[in-house]
Amino acid sequence: MISRWEKWLAAERAAQRGGVDLHDGIVRDVPFNLVLPIPFDVSGDTFKASLANAPDADSPLVDMDVDPGSFVDGITEVTCSLTKEQVNNLPEDGDFDGLEEVLFDLLHTPVGGTQERILALSIPISGKVTPGD
């Protein structure tokens, strides 16, 4: 998928904060979880993640639930998630190509530290063919 936000993503790649599109995107009518292995103990830190239509959008489409897990074997798994209902409230496929593109970023605030963006991605949303439960 070629992103319409390629310049923004290129800047994020240059800053070593991802800047790619997430090929395993969001599927309509299915809860979404993105598990990120962080190679540091960030289990006590604060995280915030959102999806938006564009960089600097007036407001995000949705704020994600972010759960830093325990620090085990040199890794803290940080899980960013959306419920099925949140997924279903995301924008529909406006140009009928089967995908809608949203942007994601993850902000990290270490205990006693300053907030910084540590990851930025483009995430496709795809519609389903088979009805869900």
PDB file of C-alpha atoms in Angstrom:
ATOM      1  CA  MET A   1       0.000   0.000   0.000  1.00  0.00           C
ATOM      2  CA  ILE A   2       1.383   3.391  -0.962  1.00  0.00           C
ATOM      3  CA  SER A   3       0.551   5.896   1.724  1.00  0.00           C
ATOM      4  CA  ARG A   4      -0.743   9.362   0.965  1.00  0.00           C
ATOM      5  CA  TRP A   5       1.317  10.396   4.018  1.00  0.00           C
ATOM      6  CA  GLU A   6       4.651   9.187   2.613  1.00  0.00           C
ATOM      7  CA  LYS A   7       6.557  12.398   3.531  1.00  0.00           C
ATOM      8  CA  TRP A   8       5.382  12.156   7.163  1.00  0.00           C
ATOM      9  CA  LEU A   9       6.272   8.469   7.281  1.00  0.00           C
ATOM     10  CA  ALA A  10       9.681   9.164   5.683  1.00  0.00           C
ATOM     11  CA  ALA A  11      10.434  11.726   8.397  1.00  0.00           C
ATOM     12  CA  GLU A  12       9.514   9.149  11.053  1.00  0.00           C
ATOM     13  CA  ARG A  13      11.740   6.529   9.383  1.00  0.00           C
ATOM     14  CA  ALA A  14      14.611   9.032   9.352  1.00  0.00           C
ATOM     15  CA  ALA A  15      14.056   9.628  13.076  1.00  0.00           C
ATOM     16  CA  GLN A  16      14.059   5.829  13.620  1.00  0.00           C
ATOM     17  CA  ARG A  17      10.474   5.830  14.905  1.00  0.00           C
ATOM     18  CA  GLY A  18       8.970   3.338  12.464  1.00  0.00           C
ATOM     19  CA  GLY A  19       7.444   5.307   9.631  1.00  0.00           C
ATOM     20  CA  VAL A  20       6.137   2.258   7.805  1.00  0.00           C
ATOM     21  CA  ASP A  21       2.725   0.886   7.036  1.00  0.00           C
ATOM     22  CA  LEU A  22       1.534  -1.944   9.223  1.00  0.00           C
ATOM     23  CA  HIS A  23       0.718  -4.726   6.752  1.00  0.00           C
ATOM     24  CA  ASP A  24      -1.311  -6.692   9.313  1.00  0.00           C
ATOM     25  CA  GLY A  25      -3.823  -3.928   9.728  1.00  0.00           C
ATOM     26  CA  ILE A  26      -7.182  -3.513  11.356  1.00  0.00           C
ATOM     27  CA  VAL A  27     -10.028  -5.731  10.167  1.00  0.00           C
ATOM     28  CA  ARG A  28     -13.512  -4.287  10.428  1.00  0.00           C
ATOM     29  CA  ASP A  29     -15.729  -5.971  13.069  1.00  0.00           C
ATOM     30  CA  VAL A  30     -12.729  -7.621  14.821  1.00  0.00           C
ATOM     31  CA  PRO A  31     -10.967  -6.363  17.991  1.00  0.00           C
ATOM     32  CA  PHE A  32      -7.441  -5.092  17.272  1.00  0.00           C
ATOM     33  CA  ASN A  33      -4.271  -5.641  19.310  1.00  0.00           C
ATOM     34  CA  LEU A  34      -0.814  -4.390  18.442  1.00  0.00           C
ATOM     35  CA  VAL A  35       1.842  -5.929  20.721  1.00  0.00           C
ATOM     36  CA  LEU A  36       5.151  -4.083  20.738  1.00  0.00           C
ATOM     37  CA  PRO A  37       8.224  -5.665  22.361  1.00  0.00           C
ATOM     38  CA  ILE A  38      10.218  -2.876  24.016  1.00  0.00           C
ATOM     39  CA  PRO A  39      13.772  -4.001  24.949  1.00  0.00           C
ATOM     40  CA  PHE A  40      13.807  -1.990  28.206  1.00  0.00           C
ATOM     41  CA  ASP A  41      11.940  -1.977  31.493  1.00  0.00           C
ATOM     42  CA  VAL A  42       9.133   0.468  30.744  1.00  0.00           C
ATOM     43  CA  SER A  43       6.568  -1.384  32.844  1.00  0.00           C
ATOM     44  CA  GLY A  44       6.036   1.582  35.193  1.00  0.00           C
ATOM     45  CA  ASP A  45       6.002   4.237  32.476  1.00  0.00           C
ATOM     46  CA  THR A  46       3.025   5.981  30.876  1.00  0.00           C
ATOM     47  CA  PHE A  47       1.991   5.459  27.252  1.00  0.00           C
ATOM     48  CA  LYS A  48      -0.610   7.057  25.035  1.00  0.00           C
ATOM     49  CA  ALA A  49      -1.640   5.993  21.521  1.00  0.00           C
ATOM     50  CA  SER A  50      -4.219   7.291  19.072  1.00  0.00           C
ATOM     51  CA  LEU A  51      -5.432   6.836  15.519  1.00  0.00           C
ATOM     52  CA  ALA A  52      -6.084   9.855  13.294  1.00  0.00           C
ATOM     53  CA  ASN A  53      -6.984  10.664   9.695  1.00  0.00           C
ATOM     54  CA  ALA A  54      -3.967  12.927   9.278  1.00  0.00           C
ATOM     55  CA  PRO A  55      -0.971  14.337  11.120  1.00  0.00           C
ATOM     56  CA  ASP A  56      -2.074  17.341  13.183  1.00  0.00           C
ATOM     57  CA  ALA A  57      -5.761  16.406  12.862  1.00  0.00           C
ATOM     58  CA  ASP A  58      -7.982  18.511  15.109  1.00  0.00           C
ATOM     59  CA  SER A  59      -8.742  15.441  17.199  1.00  0.00           C
ATOM     60  CA  PRO A  60      -7.939  11.739  17.022  1.00  0.00           C
ATOM     61  CA  LEU A  61     -10.439   9.251  15.647  1.00  0.00           C
ATOM     62  CA  VAL A  62      -9.927   7.139  18.758  1.00  0.00           C
ATOM     63  CA  ASP A  63      -7.575   6.898  21.708  1.00  0.00           C
ATOM     64  CA  MET A  64      -6.302   3.365  22.155  1.00  0.00           C
ATOM     65  CA  ASP A  65      -6.032   1.425  25.382  1.00  0.00           C
ATOM     66  CA  VAL A  66      -2.310   0.988  26.093  1.00  0.00           C
ATOM     67  CA  ASP A  67      -1.074  -1.574  28.598  1.00  0.00           C
ATOM     68  CA  PRO A  68       2.630  -1.918  29.389  1.00  0.00           C
ATOM     69  CA  GLY A  69       3.106  -5.451  30.631  1.00  0.00           C
ATOM     70  CA  SER A  70       5.735  -6.747  33.006  1.00  0.00           C
ATOM     71  CA  PHE A  71       9.456  -6.663  32.234  1.00  0.00           C
ATOM     72  CA  VAL A  72      10.342 -10.302  31.474  1.00  0.00           C
ATOM     73  CA  ASP A  73      13.527 -11.681  29.874  1.00  0.00           C
ATOM     74  CA  GLY A  74      14.701  -8.206  28.848  1.00  0.00           C
ATOM     75  CA  ILE A  75      11.406  -7.232  27.144  1.00  0.00           C
ATOM     76  CA  THR A  76       8.339  -5.220  28.138  1.00  0.00           C
ATOM     77  CA  GLU A  77       5.412  -6.049  25.880  1.00  0.00           C
ATOM     78  CA  VAL A  78       3.324  -2.919  25.357  1.00  0.00           C
ATOM     79  CA  THR A  79      -0.136  -3.751  24.003  1.00  0.00           C
ATOM     80  CA  CYS A  80      -2.205  -1.145  22.160  1.00  0.00           C
ATOM     81  CA  SER A  81      -5.783  -2.264  21.648  1.00  0.00           C
ATOM     82  CA  LEU A  82      -9.202  -1.377  20.281  1.00  0.00           C
ATOM     83  CA  THR A  83     -12.496  -3.085  21.003  1.00  0.00           C
ATOM     84  CA  LYS A  84     -14.718  -4.384  18.213  1.00  0.00           C
ATOM     85  CA  GLU A  85     -17.015  -1.391  18.755  1.00  0.00           C
ATOM     86  CA  GLN A  86     -14.120   1.071  18.463  1.00  0.00           C
ATOM     87  CA  VAL A  87     -12.956  -0.648  15.264  1.00  0.00           C
ATOM     88  CA  ASN A  88     -16.455  -0.439  13.796  1.00  0.00           C
ATOM     89  CA  ASN A  89     -16.569   3.315  14.477  1.00  0.00           C
ATOM     90  CA  LEU A  90     -13.447   3.965  12.387  1.00  0.00           C
ATOM     91  CA  PRO A  91     -13.880   5.527   8.915  1.00  0.00           C
ATOM     92  CA  GLU A  92     -15.331   3.369   6.172  1.00  0.00           C
ATOM     93  CA  ASP A  93     -13.651   2.752   2.822  1.00  0.00           C
ATOM     94  CA  GLY A  94     -14.290   6.108   1.139  1.00  0.00           C
ATOM     95  CA  ASP A  95     -12.771   5.386  -2.279  1.00  0.00           C
ATOM     96  CA  PHE A  96     -13.966   1.770  -2.603  1.00  0.00           C
ATOM     97  CA  ASP A  97     -10.496   0.252  -2.979  1.00  0.00           C
ATOM     98  CA  GLY A  98     -11.037  -2.119  -0.044  1.00  0.00           C
ATOM     99  CA  LEU A  99      -8.826  -0.222   2.410  1.00  0.00           C
ATOM    100  CA  GLU A 100      -8.971   2.910   4.515  1.00  0.00           C
ATOM    101  CA  GLU A 101      -5.714   4.378   5.863  1.00  0.00           C
ATOM    102  CA  VAL A 102      -5.310   5.795   9.370  1.00  0.00           C
ATOM    103  CA  LEU A 103      -2.213   7.020  11.168  1.00  0.00           C
ATOM    104  CA  PHE A 104      -0.983   5.771  14.534  1.00  0.00           C
ATOM    105  CA  ASP A 105       1.525   7.096  16.986  1.00  0.00           C
ATOM    106  CA  LEU A 106       2.686   5.936  20.390  1.00  0.00           C
ATOM    107  CA  LEU A 107       3.842   8.444  22.986  1.00  0.00           C
ATOM    108  CA  HIS A 108       6.022   7.363  25.924  1.00  0.00           C
ATOM    109  CA  THR A 109       6.592   9.210  29.171  1.00  0.00           C
ATOM    110  CA  PRO A 110       9.246   7.618  31.402  1.00  0.00           C
ATOM    111  CA  VAL A 111       8.795   7.977  35.148  1.00  0.00           C
ATOM    112  CA  GLY A 112      10.087  11.485  35.929  1.00  0.00           C
ATOM    113  CA  GLY A 113      10.818  12.126  32.255  1.00  0.00           C
ATOM    114  CA  THR A 114       9.487  13.993  29.247  1.00  0.00           C
ATOM    115  CA  GLN A 115       6.932  12.660  26.786  1.00  0.00           C
ATOM    116  CA  GLU A 116       8.260  11.657  23.364  1.00  0.00           C
ATOM    117  CA  ARG A 117       6.918   9.859  20.313  1.00  0.00           C
ATOM    118  CA  ILE A 118       8.567   6.468  19.973  1.00  0.00           C
ATOM    119  CA  LEU A 119       6.577   4.975  17.089  1.00  0.00           C
ATOM    120  CA  ALA A 120       4.539   6.242  14.133  1.00  0.00           C
ATOM    121  CA  LEU A 121       2.813   4.062  11.541  1.00  0.00           C
ATOM    122  CA  SER A 122       0.234   3.970   8.817  1.00  0.00           C
ATOM    123  CA  ILE A 123      -2.383   1.280   9.472  1.00  0.00           C
ATOM    124  CA  PRO A 124      -4.819   0.015   6.833  1.00  0.00           C
ATOM    125  CA  ILE A 125      -8.389  -0.836   7.797  1.00  0.00           C
ATOM    126  CA  SER A 126      -9.915  -3.562   5.674  1.00  0.00           C
ATOM    127  CA  GLY A 127     -13.535  -4.538   5.379  1.00  0.00           C
ATOM    128  CA  LYS A 128     -14.729  -8.098   5.924  1.00  0.00           C
ATOM    129  CA  VAL A 129     -16.455 -10.400   3.484  1.00  0.00           C
ATOM    130  CA  THR A 130     -17.594 -13.022   6.018  1.00  0.00           C
ATOM    131  CA  PRO A 131     -20.073 -11.720   8.608  1.00  0.00           C
ATOM    132  CA  GLY A 132     -19.000 -11.860  12.244  1.00  0.00           C
ATOM    133  CA  ASP A 133     -20.777 -13.079  15.346  1.00  0.00           C
TER     134      ASP A 133
END
